[in-house]
Coordinates of C-alpha atoms in Angstrom, one line a residue:
X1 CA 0.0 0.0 0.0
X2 CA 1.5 3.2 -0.7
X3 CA 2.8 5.2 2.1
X4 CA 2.3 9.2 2.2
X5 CA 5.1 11.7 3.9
X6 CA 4.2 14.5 6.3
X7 CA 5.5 18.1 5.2
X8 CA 6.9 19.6 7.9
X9 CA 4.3 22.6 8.3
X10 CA 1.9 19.8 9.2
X11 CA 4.1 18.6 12.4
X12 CA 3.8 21.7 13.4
X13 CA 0.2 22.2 13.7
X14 CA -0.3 18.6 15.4
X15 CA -1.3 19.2 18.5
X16 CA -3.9 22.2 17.6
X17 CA -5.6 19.6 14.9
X18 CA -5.8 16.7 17.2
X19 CA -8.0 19.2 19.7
X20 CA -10.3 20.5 16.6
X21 CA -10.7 16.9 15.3
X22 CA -11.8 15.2 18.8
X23 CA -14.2 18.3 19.2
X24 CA -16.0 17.0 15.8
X25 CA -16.8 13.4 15.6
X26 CA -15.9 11.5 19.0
X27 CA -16.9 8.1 17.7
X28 CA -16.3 7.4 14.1
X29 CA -18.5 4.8 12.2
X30 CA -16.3 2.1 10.0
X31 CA -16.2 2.8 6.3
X32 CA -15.3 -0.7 5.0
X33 CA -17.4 -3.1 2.0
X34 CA -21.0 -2.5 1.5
X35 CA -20.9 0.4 4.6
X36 CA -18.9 2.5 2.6
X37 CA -21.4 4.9 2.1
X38 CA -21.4 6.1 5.8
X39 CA -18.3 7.7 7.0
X40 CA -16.9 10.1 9.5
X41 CA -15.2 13.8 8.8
X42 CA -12.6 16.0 10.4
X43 CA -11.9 19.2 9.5
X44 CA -9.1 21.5 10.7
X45 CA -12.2 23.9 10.4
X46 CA -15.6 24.3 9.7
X47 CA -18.1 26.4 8.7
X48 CA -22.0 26.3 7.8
X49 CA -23.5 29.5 5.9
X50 CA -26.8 30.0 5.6
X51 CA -27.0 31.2 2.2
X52 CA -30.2 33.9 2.1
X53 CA -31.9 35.6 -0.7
X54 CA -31.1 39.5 -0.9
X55 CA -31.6 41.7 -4.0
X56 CA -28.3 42.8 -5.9
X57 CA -26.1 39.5 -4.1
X58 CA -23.5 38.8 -6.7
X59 CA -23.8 36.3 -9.4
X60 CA -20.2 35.5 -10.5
X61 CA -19.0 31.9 -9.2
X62 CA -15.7 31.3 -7.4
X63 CA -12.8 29.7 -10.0
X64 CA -12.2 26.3 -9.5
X65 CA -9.9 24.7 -6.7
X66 CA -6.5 24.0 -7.8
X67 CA -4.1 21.3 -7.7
X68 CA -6.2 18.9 -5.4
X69 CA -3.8 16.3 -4.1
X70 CA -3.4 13.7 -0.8
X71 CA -1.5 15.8 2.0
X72 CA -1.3 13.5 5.3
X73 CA -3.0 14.7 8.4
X74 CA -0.7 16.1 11.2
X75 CA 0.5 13.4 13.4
X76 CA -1.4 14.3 16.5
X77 CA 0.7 14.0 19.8
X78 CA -0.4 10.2 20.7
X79 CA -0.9 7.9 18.6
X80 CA -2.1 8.2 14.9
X81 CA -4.6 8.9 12.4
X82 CA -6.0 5.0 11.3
X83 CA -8.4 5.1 8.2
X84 CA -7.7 8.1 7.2
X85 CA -6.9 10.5 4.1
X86 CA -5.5 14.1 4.5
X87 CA -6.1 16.4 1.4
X88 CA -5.0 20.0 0.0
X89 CA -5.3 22.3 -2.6
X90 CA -4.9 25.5 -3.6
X91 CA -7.4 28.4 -3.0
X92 CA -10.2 29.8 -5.2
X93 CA -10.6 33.4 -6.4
X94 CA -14.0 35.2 -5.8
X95 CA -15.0 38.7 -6.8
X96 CA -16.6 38.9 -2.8
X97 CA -14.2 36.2 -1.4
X98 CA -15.2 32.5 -0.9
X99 CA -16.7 31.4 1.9
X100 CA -15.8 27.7 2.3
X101 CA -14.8 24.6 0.5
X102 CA -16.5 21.5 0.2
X103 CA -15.3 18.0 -0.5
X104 CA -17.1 15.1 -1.8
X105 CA -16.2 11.2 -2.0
X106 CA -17.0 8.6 -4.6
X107 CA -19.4 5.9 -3.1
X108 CA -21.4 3.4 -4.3
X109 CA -24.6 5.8 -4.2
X110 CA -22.0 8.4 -6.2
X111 CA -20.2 11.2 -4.8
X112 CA -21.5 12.3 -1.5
X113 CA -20.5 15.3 0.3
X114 CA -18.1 14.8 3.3
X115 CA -16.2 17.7 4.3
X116 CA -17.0 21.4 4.3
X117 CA -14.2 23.6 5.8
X118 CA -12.7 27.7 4.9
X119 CA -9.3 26.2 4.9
X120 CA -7.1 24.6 2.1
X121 CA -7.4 21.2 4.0
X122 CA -9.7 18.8 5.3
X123 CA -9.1 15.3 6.7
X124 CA -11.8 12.4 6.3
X125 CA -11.5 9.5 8.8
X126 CA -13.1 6.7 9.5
X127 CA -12.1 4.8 6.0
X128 CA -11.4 1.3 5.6
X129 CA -7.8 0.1 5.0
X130 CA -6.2 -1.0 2.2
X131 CA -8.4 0.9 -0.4
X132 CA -8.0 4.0 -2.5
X133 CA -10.5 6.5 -2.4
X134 CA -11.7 9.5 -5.3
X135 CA -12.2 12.9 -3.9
X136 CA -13.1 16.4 -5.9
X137 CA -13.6 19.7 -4.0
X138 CA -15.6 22.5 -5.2
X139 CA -15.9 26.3 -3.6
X140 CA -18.6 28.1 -2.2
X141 CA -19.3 32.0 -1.8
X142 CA -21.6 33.0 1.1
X143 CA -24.3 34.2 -2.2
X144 CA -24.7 30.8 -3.2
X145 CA -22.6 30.7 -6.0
X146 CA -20.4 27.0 -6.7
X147 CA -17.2 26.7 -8.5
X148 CA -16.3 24.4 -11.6
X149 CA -14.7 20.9 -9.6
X150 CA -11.5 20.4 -9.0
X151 CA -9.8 17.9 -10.5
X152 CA -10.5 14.3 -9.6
X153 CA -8.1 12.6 -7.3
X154 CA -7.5 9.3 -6.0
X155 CA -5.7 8.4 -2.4
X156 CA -5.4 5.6 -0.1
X157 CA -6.2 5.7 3.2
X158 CA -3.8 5.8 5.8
X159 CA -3.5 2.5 8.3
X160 CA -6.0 -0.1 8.7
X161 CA -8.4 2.1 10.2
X162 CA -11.2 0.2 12.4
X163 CA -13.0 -3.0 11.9
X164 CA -16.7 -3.1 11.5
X165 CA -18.4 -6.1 13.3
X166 CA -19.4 -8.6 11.7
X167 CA -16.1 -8.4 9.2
X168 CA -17.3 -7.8 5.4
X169 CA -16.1 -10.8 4.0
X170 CA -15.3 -8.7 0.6
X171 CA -13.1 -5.3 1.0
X172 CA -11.4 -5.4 -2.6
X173 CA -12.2 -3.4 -5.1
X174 CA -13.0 -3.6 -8.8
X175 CA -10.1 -2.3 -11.2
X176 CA -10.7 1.1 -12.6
X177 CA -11.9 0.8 -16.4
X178 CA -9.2 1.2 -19.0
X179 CA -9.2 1.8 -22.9
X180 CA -11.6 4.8 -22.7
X181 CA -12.8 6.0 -26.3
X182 CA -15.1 9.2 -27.1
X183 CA -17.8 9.2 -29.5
X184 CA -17.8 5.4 -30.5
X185 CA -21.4 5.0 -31.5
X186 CA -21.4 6.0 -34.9
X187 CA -24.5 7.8 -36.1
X188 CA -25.6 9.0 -32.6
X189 CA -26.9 12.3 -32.3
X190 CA -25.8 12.8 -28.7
X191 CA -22.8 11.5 -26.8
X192 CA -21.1 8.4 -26.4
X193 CA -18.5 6.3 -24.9
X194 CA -16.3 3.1 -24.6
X195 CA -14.4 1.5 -22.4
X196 CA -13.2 -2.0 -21.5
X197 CA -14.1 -4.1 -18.7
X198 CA -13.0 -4.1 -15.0
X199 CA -12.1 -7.4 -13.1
X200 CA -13.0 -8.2 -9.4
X201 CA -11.5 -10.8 -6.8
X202 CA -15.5 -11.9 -7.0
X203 CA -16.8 -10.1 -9.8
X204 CA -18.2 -6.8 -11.4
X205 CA -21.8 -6.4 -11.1
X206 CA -22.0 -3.4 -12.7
X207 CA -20.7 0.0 -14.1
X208 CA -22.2 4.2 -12.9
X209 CA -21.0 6.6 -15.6
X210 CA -20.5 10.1 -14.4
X211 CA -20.3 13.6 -16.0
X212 CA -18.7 16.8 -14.8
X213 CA -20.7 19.3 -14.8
X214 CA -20.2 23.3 -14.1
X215 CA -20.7 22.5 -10.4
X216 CA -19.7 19.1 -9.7
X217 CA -19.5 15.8 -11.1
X218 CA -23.8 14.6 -12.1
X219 CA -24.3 10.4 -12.0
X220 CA -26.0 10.3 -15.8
X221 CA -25.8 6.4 -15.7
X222 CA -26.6 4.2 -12.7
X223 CA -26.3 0.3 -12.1
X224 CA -25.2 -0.5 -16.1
X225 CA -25.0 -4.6 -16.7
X226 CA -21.5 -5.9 -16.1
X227 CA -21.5 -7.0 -19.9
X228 CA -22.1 -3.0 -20.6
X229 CA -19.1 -1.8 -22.8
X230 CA -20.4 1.6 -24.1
X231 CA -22.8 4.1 -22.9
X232 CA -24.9 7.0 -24.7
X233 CA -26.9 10.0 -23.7
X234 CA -29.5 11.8 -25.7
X235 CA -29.0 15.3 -24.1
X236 CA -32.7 15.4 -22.7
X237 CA -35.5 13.1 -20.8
X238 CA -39.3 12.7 -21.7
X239 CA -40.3 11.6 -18.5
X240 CA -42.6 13.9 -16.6
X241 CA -40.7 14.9 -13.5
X242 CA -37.5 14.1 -14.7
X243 CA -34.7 17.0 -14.9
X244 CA -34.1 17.8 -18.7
X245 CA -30.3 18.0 -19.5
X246 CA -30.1 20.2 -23.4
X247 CA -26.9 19.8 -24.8
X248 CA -25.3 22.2 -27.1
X249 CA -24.9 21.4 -30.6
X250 CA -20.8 21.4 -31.1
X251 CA -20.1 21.4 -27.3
X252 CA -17.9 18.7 -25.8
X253 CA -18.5 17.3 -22.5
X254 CA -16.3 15.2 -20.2
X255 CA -17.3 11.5 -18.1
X256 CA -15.5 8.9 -16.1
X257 CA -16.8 5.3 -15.2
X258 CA -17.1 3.6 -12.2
X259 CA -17.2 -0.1 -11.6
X260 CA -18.5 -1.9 -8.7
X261 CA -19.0 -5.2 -7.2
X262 CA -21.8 -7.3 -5.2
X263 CA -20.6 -5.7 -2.1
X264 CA -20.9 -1.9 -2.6
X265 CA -17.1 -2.0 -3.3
X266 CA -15.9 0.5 -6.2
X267 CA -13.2 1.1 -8.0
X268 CA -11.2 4.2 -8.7
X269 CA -12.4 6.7 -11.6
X270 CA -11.7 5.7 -14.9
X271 CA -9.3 8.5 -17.2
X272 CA -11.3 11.3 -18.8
X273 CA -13.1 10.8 -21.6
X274 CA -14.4 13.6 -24.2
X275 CA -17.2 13.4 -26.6
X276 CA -18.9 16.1 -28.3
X277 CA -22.2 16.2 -29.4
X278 CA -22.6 16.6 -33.3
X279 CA -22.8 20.1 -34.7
X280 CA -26.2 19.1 -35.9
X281 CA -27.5 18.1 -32.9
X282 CA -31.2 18.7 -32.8
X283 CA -33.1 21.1 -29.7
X284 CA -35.8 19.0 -28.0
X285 CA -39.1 18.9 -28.9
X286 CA -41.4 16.0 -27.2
X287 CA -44.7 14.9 -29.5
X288 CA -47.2 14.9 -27.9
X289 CA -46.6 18.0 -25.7
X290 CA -46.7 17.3 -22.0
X291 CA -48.8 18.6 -19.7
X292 CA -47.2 21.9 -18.3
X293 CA -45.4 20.8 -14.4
X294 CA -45.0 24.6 -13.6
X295 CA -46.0 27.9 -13.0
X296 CA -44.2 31.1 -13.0
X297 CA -45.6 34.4 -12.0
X298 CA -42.8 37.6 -12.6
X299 CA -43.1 41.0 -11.0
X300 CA -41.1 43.3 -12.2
X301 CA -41.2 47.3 -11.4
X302 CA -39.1 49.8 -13.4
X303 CA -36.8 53.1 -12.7
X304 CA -35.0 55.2 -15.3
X305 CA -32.8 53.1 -16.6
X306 CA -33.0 50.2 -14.2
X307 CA -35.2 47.6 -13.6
X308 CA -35.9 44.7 -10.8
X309 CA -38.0 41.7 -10.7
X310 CA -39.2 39.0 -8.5
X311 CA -40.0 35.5 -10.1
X312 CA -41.7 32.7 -8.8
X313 CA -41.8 29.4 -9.7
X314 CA -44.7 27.0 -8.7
X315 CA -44.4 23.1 -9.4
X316 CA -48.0 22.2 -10.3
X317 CA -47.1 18.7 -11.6
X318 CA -47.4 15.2 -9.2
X319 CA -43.7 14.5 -8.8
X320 CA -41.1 16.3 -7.0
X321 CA -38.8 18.9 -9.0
X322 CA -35.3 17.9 -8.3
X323 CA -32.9 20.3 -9.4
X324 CA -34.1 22.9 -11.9
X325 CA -33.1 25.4 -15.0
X326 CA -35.5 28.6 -15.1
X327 CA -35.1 30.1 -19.1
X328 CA -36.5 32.7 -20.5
X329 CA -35.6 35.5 -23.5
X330 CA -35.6 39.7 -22.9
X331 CA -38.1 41.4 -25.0
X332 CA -35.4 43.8 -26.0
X333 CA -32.3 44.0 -26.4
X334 CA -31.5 47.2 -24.2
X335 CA -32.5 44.6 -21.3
X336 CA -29.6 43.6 -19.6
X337 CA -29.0 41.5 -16.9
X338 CA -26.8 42.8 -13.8
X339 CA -27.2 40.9 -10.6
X340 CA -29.8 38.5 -8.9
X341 CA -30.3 36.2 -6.1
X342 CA -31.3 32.7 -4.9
X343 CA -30.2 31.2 -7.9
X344 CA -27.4 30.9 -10.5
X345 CA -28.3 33.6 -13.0
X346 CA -26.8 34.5 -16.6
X347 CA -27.6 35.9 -20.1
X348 CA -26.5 35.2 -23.5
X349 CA -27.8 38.0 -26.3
X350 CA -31.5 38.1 -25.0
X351 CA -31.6 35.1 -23.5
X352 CA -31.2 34.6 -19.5
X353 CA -31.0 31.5 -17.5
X354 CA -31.4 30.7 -13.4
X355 CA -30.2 27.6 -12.2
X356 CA -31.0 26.7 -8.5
X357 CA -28.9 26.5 -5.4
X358 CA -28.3 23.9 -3.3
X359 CA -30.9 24.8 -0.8
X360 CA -33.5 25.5 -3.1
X361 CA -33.2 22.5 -5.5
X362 CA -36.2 20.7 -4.8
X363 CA -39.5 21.7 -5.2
X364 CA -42.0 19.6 -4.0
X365 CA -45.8 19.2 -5.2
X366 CA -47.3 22.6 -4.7
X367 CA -44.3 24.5 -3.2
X368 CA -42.8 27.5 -4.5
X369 CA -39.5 28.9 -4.6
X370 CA -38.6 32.9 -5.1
X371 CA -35.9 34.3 -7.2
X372 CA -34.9 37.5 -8.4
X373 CA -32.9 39.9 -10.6
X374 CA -31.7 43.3 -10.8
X375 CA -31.4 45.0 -14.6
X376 CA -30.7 47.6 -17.0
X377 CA -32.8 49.1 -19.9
X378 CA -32.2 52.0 -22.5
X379 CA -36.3 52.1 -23.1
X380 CA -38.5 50.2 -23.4
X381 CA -39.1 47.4 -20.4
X382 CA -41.9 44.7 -21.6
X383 CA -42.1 41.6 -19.4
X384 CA -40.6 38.0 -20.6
X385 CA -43.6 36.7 -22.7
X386 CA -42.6 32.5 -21.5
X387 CA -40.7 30.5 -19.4
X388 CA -39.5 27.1 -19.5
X389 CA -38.2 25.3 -16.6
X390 CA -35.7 22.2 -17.5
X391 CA -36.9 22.3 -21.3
X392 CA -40.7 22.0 -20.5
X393 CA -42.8 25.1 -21.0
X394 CA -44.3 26.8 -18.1
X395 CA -48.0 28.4 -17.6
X396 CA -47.7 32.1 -16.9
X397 CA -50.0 33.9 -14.1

């Protein structure tokens, strides 16, 4: 197993760590087989903002973490860190200053999130032995907004760390899959992928395919047959309640694939993989139509040369919302978009887009969530004449 080194400005800050860390978690749970979706965190540091909606809050994201890599914990003054994986990186940029960092692990329910600390370290315990773990950070400023990922790494953890009772009698994971190949499908008018198979002490049950999105890294495939050797995705979903994904004619998007075995074991990341999605590429249109799962109403009240509005979106459908995309176009071109609030907001020519926060992702039957904008105008101010909300047309009241 491969052994990591401790830089000496970690020594120093031993003994200072090893009080923060017993203040968090005093009795880790075992990450180890099929448990490894439960887990324990340390932090040198921690934080918890309550992000909260306020007219004019910045819409720019934080750049991306850089240089993500395994940095040992500091050796605390007894003893040592057992199961555990110390990590780095370098710090984002943010036009307001970022207000923390958060890090997520690869599991066999995908990458869940495990850390969230305002330093340039974090340290996750409570790992199993013997097994290599994928990590990607991501930053966070206090309006909401979320970096691109960092890049994807892979580290062991540290000692055997504890032993869950009873023993899983299958800890070894899956190789990671090899021979990745973009846009292998000949003919498709979406993405696609190849890879070749992964080998297991027992066997592969299956394969997840992930892609990184501007935020993180999104599962797009779950629970694949072991005998699956390519994958493909069409850009978009028909199924009512279902998040709609458009891709861009031309743009080229980026996936790894995970294996995993009959006891929740899974292997590392596969390389990167490109493919880009023909130039030709088609926008959606679903025949029949479906029946509209959302309402928007839009305020909007108008100064010289300024403008504000308040938006609020209404799921009227049967299923829950889960994650959405709010677009709509500008009237006129004078209208300009200049800041907004509990959401992710931008504009291309005429046309604007909100994409939700984390807090606000869901919207159940019935519920609401509010969002809002600030603008500019050189005349003429006419209110957005339809919305769409993840590709599917909205009723406006």
């Amino acid at each position: 197993m491969p052994r990591l080194s401790w830089p000496a400005g970690w020594v120093a800050a031993g003994a200072v760590a090893a009080v923060l860390l017993a203040a968090n978690i005093t009795a880790p749970p075992v990450l180890a087989g099929s448990v490894a979706q439960m887990h324990a965190v340390r932090m040198l540091t921690t934080v918890s903002p309550s992000p909260s909606a306020s007219p004019g809050a910045d819409v720019r994201p934080p750049t991306g973490p850089g240089d993500l890599r395994a940095c040992p914990p500091p050796p605390p003054p007894s003893g040592s860190f057992q199961g555990s994986v110390g990590l780095c990186w370098t710090a984002s940029t943010d036009n307001t200053g970022v207000a923390e960092y958060r890090v997520y692990m690869l599991t066999a329910n995908g990458f869940v999130l495990v850390a969230s600390t305002f330093q340039t370290t974090a340290v996750v315990t409570g790992l199993g032995g013997d097994r290599t773990y994928a990590f990607y950070v991501v930053a966070r400023d206090a309006a909401g907004n979320v970096s691109p990922p960092s890049a994807l790494v892979s580290a062991p953890a540290l000692g055997a760390g504890p032993t869950p009772t009873p023993a899983p009698t299958d800890t070894t994971q899956p190789t990671k899959p090899t021979g990745l190949q973009g846009d292998c499908v000949p003919d498709f008018n979406g993405t696609s992928l190849c890879w070749t198979g992964s080998t297991d002490d027992v066997r592969v049950v299956g394969y997840d395919v992930y892609r990184r999105t501007d935020t993180g890294w999104a599962r797009v495939a779950r629970d694949l047959p072991a005998t699956a050797r390519s994958f493909t995705e069409a850009g978009y979903s028909n199924v009512p309640g279902q998040q709609y994904m458009y891709f861009s004619p031309g743009r080229s998007y980026v996936y790894v694939v995970v294996a995993k075995d009959a006891a929740g074991n899974v292997s590392e990341p596969s390389d990167l993989v490109t493919s880009t999605v023909p130039s030709d590429y088609p926008t959606h249109s679903a025949s029949p139509t479906p029946a509209a799962t959302c309402r928007v109403e839009y305020d909007s009240w108008t100064w010289p040369g300024g403008f504000g509005a308040n938006v609020k979106i209404t799921n009227i459908g049967s299923a829950d919302i889960d994650g959405w995309e709010l677009r709509f176009a500008f009237p006129e071109q004078g209208q300009q978009l200049t800041s907004g609030y509990s959401a992710t907001w931008s504009q291309s020519g005429r046309d604007v887009t909100a994409v939700n926060a984390d807090w606000n992702a869901t919207i159940k039957p019935g519920a609401s969530v509010h969002i809002g904008f600030n603008g500019t105008h050189t005349g003429a101010n006419p209110d957005p004449r339809s919305f769409t909300l993840n590709l599917r047309t909205c009723v406006v009241s």
